[in-house]
GROMACS .gro file of C-alpha atoms in nm:
model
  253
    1UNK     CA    1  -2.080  -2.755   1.788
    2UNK     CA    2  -2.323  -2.573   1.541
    3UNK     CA    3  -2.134  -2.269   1.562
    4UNK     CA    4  -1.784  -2.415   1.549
    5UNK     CA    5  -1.854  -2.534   1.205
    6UNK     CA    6  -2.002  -2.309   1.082
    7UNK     CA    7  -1.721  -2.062   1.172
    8UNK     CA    8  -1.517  -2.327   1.017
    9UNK     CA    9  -1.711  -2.260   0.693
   10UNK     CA   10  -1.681  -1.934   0.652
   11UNK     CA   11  -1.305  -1.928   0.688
   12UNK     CA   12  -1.296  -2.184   0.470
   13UNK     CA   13  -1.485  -1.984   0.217
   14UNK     CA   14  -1.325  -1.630   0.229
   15UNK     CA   15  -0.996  -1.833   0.230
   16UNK     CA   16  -1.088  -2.005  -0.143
   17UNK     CA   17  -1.240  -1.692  -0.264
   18UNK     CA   18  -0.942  -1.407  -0.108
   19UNK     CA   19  -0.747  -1.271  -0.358
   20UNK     CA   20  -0.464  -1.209  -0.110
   21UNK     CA   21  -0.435  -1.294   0.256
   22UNK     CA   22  -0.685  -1.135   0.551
   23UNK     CA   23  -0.519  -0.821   0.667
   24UNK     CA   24  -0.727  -0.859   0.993
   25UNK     CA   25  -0.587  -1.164   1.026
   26UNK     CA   26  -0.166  -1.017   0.955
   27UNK     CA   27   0.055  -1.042   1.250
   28UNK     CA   28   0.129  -0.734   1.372
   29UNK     CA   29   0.427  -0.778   1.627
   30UNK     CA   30   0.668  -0.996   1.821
   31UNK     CA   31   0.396  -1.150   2.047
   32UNK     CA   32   0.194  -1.278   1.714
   33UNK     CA   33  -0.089  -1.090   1.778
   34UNK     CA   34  -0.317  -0.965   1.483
   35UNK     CA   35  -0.456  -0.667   1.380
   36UNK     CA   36  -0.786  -0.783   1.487
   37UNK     CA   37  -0.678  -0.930   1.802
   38UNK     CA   38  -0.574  -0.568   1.989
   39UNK     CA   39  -0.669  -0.212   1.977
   40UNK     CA   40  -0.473  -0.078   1.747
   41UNK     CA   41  -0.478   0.256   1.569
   42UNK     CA   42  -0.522   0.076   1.224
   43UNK     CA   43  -0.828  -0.145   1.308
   44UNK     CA   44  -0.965   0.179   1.493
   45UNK     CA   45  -0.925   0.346   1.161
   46UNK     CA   46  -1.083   0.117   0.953
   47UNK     CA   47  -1.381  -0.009   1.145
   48UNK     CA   48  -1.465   0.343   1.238
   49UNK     CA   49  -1.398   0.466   0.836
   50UNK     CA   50  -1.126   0.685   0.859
   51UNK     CA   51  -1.061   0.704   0.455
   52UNK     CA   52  -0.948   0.976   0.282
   53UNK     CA   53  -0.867   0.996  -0.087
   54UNK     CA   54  -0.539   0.936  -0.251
   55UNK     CA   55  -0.520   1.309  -0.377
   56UNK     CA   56  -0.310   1.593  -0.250
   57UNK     CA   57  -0.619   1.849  -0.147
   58UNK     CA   58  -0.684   1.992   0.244
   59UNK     CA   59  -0.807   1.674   0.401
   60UNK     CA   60  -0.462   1.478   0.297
   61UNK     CA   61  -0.271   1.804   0.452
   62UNK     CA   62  -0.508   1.815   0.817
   63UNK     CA   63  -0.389   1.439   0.826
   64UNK     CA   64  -0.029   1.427   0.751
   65UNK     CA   65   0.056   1.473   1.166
   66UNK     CA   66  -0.127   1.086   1.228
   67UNK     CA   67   0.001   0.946   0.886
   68UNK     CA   68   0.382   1.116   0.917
   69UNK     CA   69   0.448   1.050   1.327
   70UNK     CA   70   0.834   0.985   1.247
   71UNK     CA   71   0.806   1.355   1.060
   72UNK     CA   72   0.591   1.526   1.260
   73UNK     CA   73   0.840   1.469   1.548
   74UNK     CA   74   1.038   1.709   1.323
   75UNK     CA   75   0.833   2.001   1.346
   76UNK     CA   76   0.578   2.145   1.103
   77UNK     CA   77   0.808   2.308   0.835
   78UNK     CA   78   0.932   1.936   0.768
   79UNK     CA   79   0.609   1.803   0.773
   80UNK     CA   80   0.486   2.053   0.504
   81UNK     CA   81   0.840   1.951   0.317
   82UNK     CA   82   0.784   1.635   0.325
   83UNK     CA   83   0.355   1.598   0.292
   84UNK     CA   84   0.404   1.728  -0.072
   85UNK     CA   85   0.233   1.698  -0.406
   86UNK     CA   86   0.489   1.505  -0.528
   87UNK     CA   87   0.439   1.240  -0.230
   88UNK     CA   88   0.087   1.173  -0.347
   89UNK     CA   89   0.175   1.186  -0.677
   90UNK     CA   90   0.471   0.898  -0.660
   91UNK     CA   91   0.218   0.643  -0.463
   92UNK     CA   92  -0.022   0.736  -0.742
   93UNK     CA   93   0.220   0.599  -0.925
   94UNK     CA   94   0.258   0.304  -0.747
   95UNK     CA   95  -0.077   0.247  -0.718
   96UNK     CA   96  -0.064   0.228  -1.141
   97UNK     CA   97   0.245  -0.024  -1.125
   98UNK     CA   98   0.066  -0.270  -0.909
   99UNK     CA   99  -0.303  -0.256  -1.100
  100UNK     CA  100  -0.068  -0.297  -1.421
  101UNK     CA  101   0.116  -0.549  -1.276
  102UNK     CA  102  -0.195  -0.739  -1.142
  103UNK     CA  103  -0.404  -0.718  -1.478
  104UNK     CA  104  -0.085  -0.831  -1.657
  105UNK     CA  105  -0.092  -1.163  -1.416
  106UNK     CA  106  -0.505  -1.174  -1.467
  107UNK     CA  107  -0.500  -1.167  -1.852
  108UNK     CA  108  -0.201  -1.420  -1.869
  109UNK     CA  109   0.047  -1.118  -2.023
  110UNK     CA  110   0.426  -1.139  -2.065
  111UNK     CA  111   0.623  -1.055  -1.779
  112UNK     CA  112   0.757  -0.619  -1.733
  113UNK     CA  113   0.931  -0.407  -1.494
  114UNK     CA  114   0.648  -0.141  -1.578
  115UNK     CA  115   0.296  -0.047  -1.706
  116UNK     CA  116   0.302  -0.152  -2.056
  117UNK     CA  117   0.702  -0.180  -2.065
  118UNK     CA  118   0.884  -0.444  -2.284
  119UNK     CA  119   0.864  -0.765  -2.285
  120UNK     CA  120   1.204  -0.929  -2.279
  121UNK     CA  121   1.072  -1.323  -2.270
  122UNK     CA  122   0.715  -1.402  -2.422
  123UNK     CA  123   0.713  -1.730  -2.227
  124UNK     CA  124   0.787  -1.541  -1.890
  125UNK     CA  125   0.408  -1.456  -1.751
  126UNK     CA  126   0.364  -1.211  -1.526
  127UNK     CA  127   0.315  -1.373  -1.152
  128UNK     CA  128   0.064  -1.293  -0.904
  129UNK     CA  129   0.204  -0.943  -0.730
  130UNK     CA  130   0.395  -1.059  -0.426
  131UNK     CA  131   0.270  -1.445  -0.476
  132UNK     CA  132   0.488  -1.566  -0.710
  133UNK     CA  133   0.657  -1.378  -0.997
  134UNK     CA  134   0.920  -1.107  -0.953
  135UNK     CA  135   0.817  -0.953  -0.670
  136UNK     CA  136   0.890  -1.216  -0.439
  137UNK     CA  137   1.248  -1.124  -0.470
  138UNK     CA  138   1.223  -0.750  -0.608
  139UNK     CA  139   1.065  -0.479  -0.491
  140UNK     CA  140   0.800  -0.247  -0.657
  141UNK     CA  141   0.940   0.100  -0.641
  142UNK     CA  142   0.918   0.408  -0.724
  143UNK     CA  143   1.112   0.674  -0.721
  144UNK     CA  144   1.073   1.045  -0.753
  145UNK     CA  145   1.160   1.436  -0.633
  146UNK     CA  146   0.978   1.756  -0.454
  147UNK     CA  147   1.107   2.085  -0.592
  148UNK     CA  148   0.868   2.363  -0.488
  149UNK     CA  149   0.864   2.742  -0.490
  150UNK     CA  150   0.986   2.807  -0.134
  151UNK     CA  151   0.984   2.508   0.027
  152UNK     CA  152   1.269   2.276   0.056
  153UNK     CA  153   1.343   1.985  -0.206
  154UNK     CA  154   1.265   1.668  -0.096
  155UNK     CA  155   1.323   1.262  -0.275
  156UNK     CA  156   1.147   0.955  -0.223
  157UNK     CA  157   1.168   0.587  -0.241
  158UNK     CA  158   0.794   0.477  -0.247
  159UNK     CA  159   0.777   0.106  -0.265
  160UNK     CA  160   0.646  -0.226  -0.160
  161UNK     CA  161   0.907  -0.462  -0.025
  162UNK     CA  162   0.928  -0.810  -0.168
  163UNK     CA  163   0.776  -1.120  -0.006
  164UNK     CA  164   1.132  -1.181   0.046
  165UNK     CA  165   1.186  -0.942   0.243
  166UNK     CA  166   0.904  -0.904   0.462
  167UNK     CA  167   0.629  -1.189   0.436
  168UNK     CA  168   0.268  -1.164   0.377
  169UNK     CA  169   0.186  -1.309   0.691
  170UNK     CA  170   0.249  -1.007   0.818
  171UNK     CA  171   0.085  -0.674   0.886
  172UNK     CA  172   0.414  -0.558   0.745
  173UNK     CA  173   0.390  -0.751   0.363
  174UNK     CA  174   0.316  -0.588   0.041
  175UNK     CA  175  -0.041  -0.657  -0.012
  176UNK     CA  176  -0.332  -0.797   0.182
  177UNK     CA  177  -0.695  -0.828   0.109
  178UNK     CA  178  -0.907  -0.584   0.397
  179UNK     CA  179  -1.100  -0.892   0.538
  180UNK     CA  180  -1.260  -0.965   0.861
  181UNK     CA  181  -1.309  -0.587   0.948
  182UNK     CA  182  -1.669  -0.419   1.049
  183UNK     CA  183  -1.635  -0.185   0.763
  184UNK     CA  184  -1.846   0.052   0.549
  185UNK     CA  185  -1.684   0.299   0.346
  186UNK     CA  186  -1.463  -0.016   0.173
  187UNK     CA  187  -1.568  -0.334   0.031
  188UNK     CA  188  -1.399  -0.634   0.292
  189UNK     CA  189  -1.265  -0.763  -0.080
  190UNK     CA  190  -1.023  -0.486  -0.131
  191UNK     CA  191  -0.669  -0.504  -0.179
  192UNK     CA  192  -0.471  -0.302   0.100
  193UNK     CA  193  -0.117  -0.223  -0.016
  194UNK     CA  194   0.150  -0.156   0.272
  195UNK     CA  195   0.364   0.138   0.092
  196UNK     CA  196   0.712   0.263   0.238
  197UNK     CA  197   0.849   0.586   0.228
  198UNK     CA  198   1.195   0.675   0.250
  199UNK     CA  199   1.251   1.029   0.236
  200UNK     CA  200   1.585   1.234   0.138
  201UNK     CA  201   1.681   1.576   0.158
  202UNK     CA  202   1.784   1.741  -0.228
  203UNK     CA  203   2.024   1.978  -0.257
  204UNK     CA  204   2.045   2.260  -0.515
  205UNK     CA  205   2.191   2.013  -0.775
  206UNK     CA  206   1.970   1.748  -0.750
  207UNK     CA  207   2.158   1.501  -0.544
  208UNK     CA  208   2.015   1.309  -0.184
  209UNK     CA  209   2.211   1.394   0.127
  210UNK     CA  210   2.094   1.312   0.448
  211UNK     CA  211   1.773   1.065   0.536
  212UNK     CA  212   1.489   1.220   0.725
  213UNK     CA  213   1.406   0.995   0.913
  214UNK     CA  214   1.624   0.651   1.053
  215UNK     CA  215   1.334   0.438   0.950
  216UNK     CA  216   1.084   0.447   0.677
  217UNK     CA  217   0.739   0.578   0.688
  218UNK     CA  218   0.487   0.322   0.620
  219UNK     CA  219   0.109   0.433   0.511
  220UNK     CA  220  -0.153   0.203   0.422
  221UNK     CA  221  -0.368   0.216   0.067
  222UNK     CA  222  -0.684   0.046   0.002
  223UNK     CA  223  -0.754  -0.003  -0.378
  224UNK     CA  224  -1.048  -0.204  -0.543
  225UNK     CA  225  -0.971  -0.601  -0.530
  226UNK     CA  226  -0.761  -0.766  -0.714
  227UNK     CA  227  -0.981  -0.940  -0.962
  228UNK     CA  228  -1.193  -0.612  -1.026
  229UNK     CA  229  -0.872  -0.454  -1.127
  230UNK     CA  230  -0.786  -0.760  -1.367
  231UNK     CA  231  -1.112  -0.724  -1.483
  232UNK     CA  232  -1.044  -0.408  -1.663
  233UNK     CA  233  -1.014  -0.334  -2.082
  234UNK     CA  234  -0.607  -0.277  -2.064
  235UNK     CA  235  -0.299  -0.204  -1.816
  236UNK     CA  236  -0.411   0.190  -1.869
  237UNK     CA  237  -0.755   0.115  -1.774
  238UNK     CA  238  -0.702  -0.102  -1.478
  239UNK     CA  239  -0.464   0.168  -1.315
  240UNK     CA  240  -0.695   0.441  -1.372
  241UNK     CA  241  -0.960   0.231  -1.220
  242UNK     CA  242  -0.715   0.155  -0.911
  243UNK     CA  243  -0.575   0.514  -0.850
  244UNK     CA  244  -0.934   0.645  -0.900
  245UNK     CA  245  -1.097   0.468  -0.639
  246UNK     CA  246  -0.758   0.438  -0.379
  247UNK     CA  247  -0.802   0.561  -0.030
  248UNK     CA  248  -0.518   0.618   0.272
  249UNK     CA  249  -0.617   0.465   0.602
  250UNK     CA  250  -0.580   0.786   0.817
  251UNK     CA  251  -0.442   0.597   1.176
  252UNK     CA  252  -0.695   0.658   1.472
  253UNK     CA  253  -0.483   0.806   1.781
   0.00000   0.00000   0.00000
């Protein structure tokens, strides 16, 4: 009876405290199992560290195969197409919208579409990312080409889907907090963004044909937690802060 309550108490405390909803805890298919409750190739990852930075360097290009499947499926030359500085470079990015987004909502700022953008209504604030807000309806994108010496041009939709469209119950959602892991490397406070990829090829003129793949790639990003980030001196600060210290879960298989 001892131990029932106080299991009880702990949820109850990492629940008050969370800045977003357990990952470990996320449903993770059909059957409403969660991450935590099955071997999996994510909780593998994480409880056995399998972080690498958020930087395009030789460790991100040894793990593109496990983080790519849909790509790698495709061969090598379209896994070095796709696996490109500009990939890293637009979740960067993303990473940047979300800490701005997230100390906008901490500090009680006016409501933007970007990092330090206009505000159209003073009275609008910004709403917790993917909580309330605009990104319960709208998605946090980004968008942006691959043109490299050699290699063919590549586009990409990088974003995190609104709670709308996929809830943060799930594994699947925009943003969790890491959780009930065994983990070392990350902090069980940190925010884990789920980021999708659609890729496109890019002809000569600039313009999308064909998708790469039928369905989107999905990676997973662990940044500092939420209130660290909000914590920060200015929008410019807090995404620096974020991007610096963001890590891709590299899938165990």
């Amino acid at each position: 009876m001892h131990k029932v309550l106080a299991s009880a108490l702990l949820l109850c405390s990492f629940s008050v405290s969370a800045d977003y909803k357990n990952f470990a805890w996320s449903i993770s298919d059909k059957q409403g199992n969660r991450v935590y409750d099955t071997n999996n190739v994510i909780k593998a990852a994480i409880e056995q560290d399998r972080f690498i930075p958020l930087t395009y360097n030789a460790e991100f290009e040894s793990a593109a195969a496990d983080l790519f499947r849909q790509i790698d499926t495709l061969g090598q030359f379209e896994l070095n197409a796709f696996a490109s500085p500009a990939l890293i470079k637009g979740i960067q990015q993303l990473v940047n919208e979300f800490a701005c987004a997230t100390y906008r909502f901490e500090k009680r700022h006016g409501e933007t579409s970007q990092c330090n953008g206009l505000v159209k209504d003073k009275d609008v604030k910004e709403g917790k990312p993917f909580q309330s807000g605009q990104f319960v309806k709208n998605r946090l994108d980004v968008t942006i080409n691959s043109v490299r010496p050699n290699m063919p041009n590549r586009s990409y939709d990088i974003y995190l889907p609104s709670s709308e469209e996929v809830s943060l119950d799930y594994t699947w959602g925009a943003v969790h907090e890491l959780g009930s892991f065994f983990v070392r490397a990350r902090d069980n406070k940190d925010t884990i963004l789920t980021v999708y990829i659609d890729g496109y090829k890019l002809d000569g003129n600039g313009e999308r044909s064909n998708r790469i793949t039928k369905l989107p790639e999905i990676i997973f990003v662990v940044i500092p937690r939420a209130s660290k980030i909000g914590d920060q001196s200015s929008q410019n600060a807090a995404a620096s802060f974020a991007r610096s210290d963001a890590d891709i879960i590299v899938p165990l298989y």
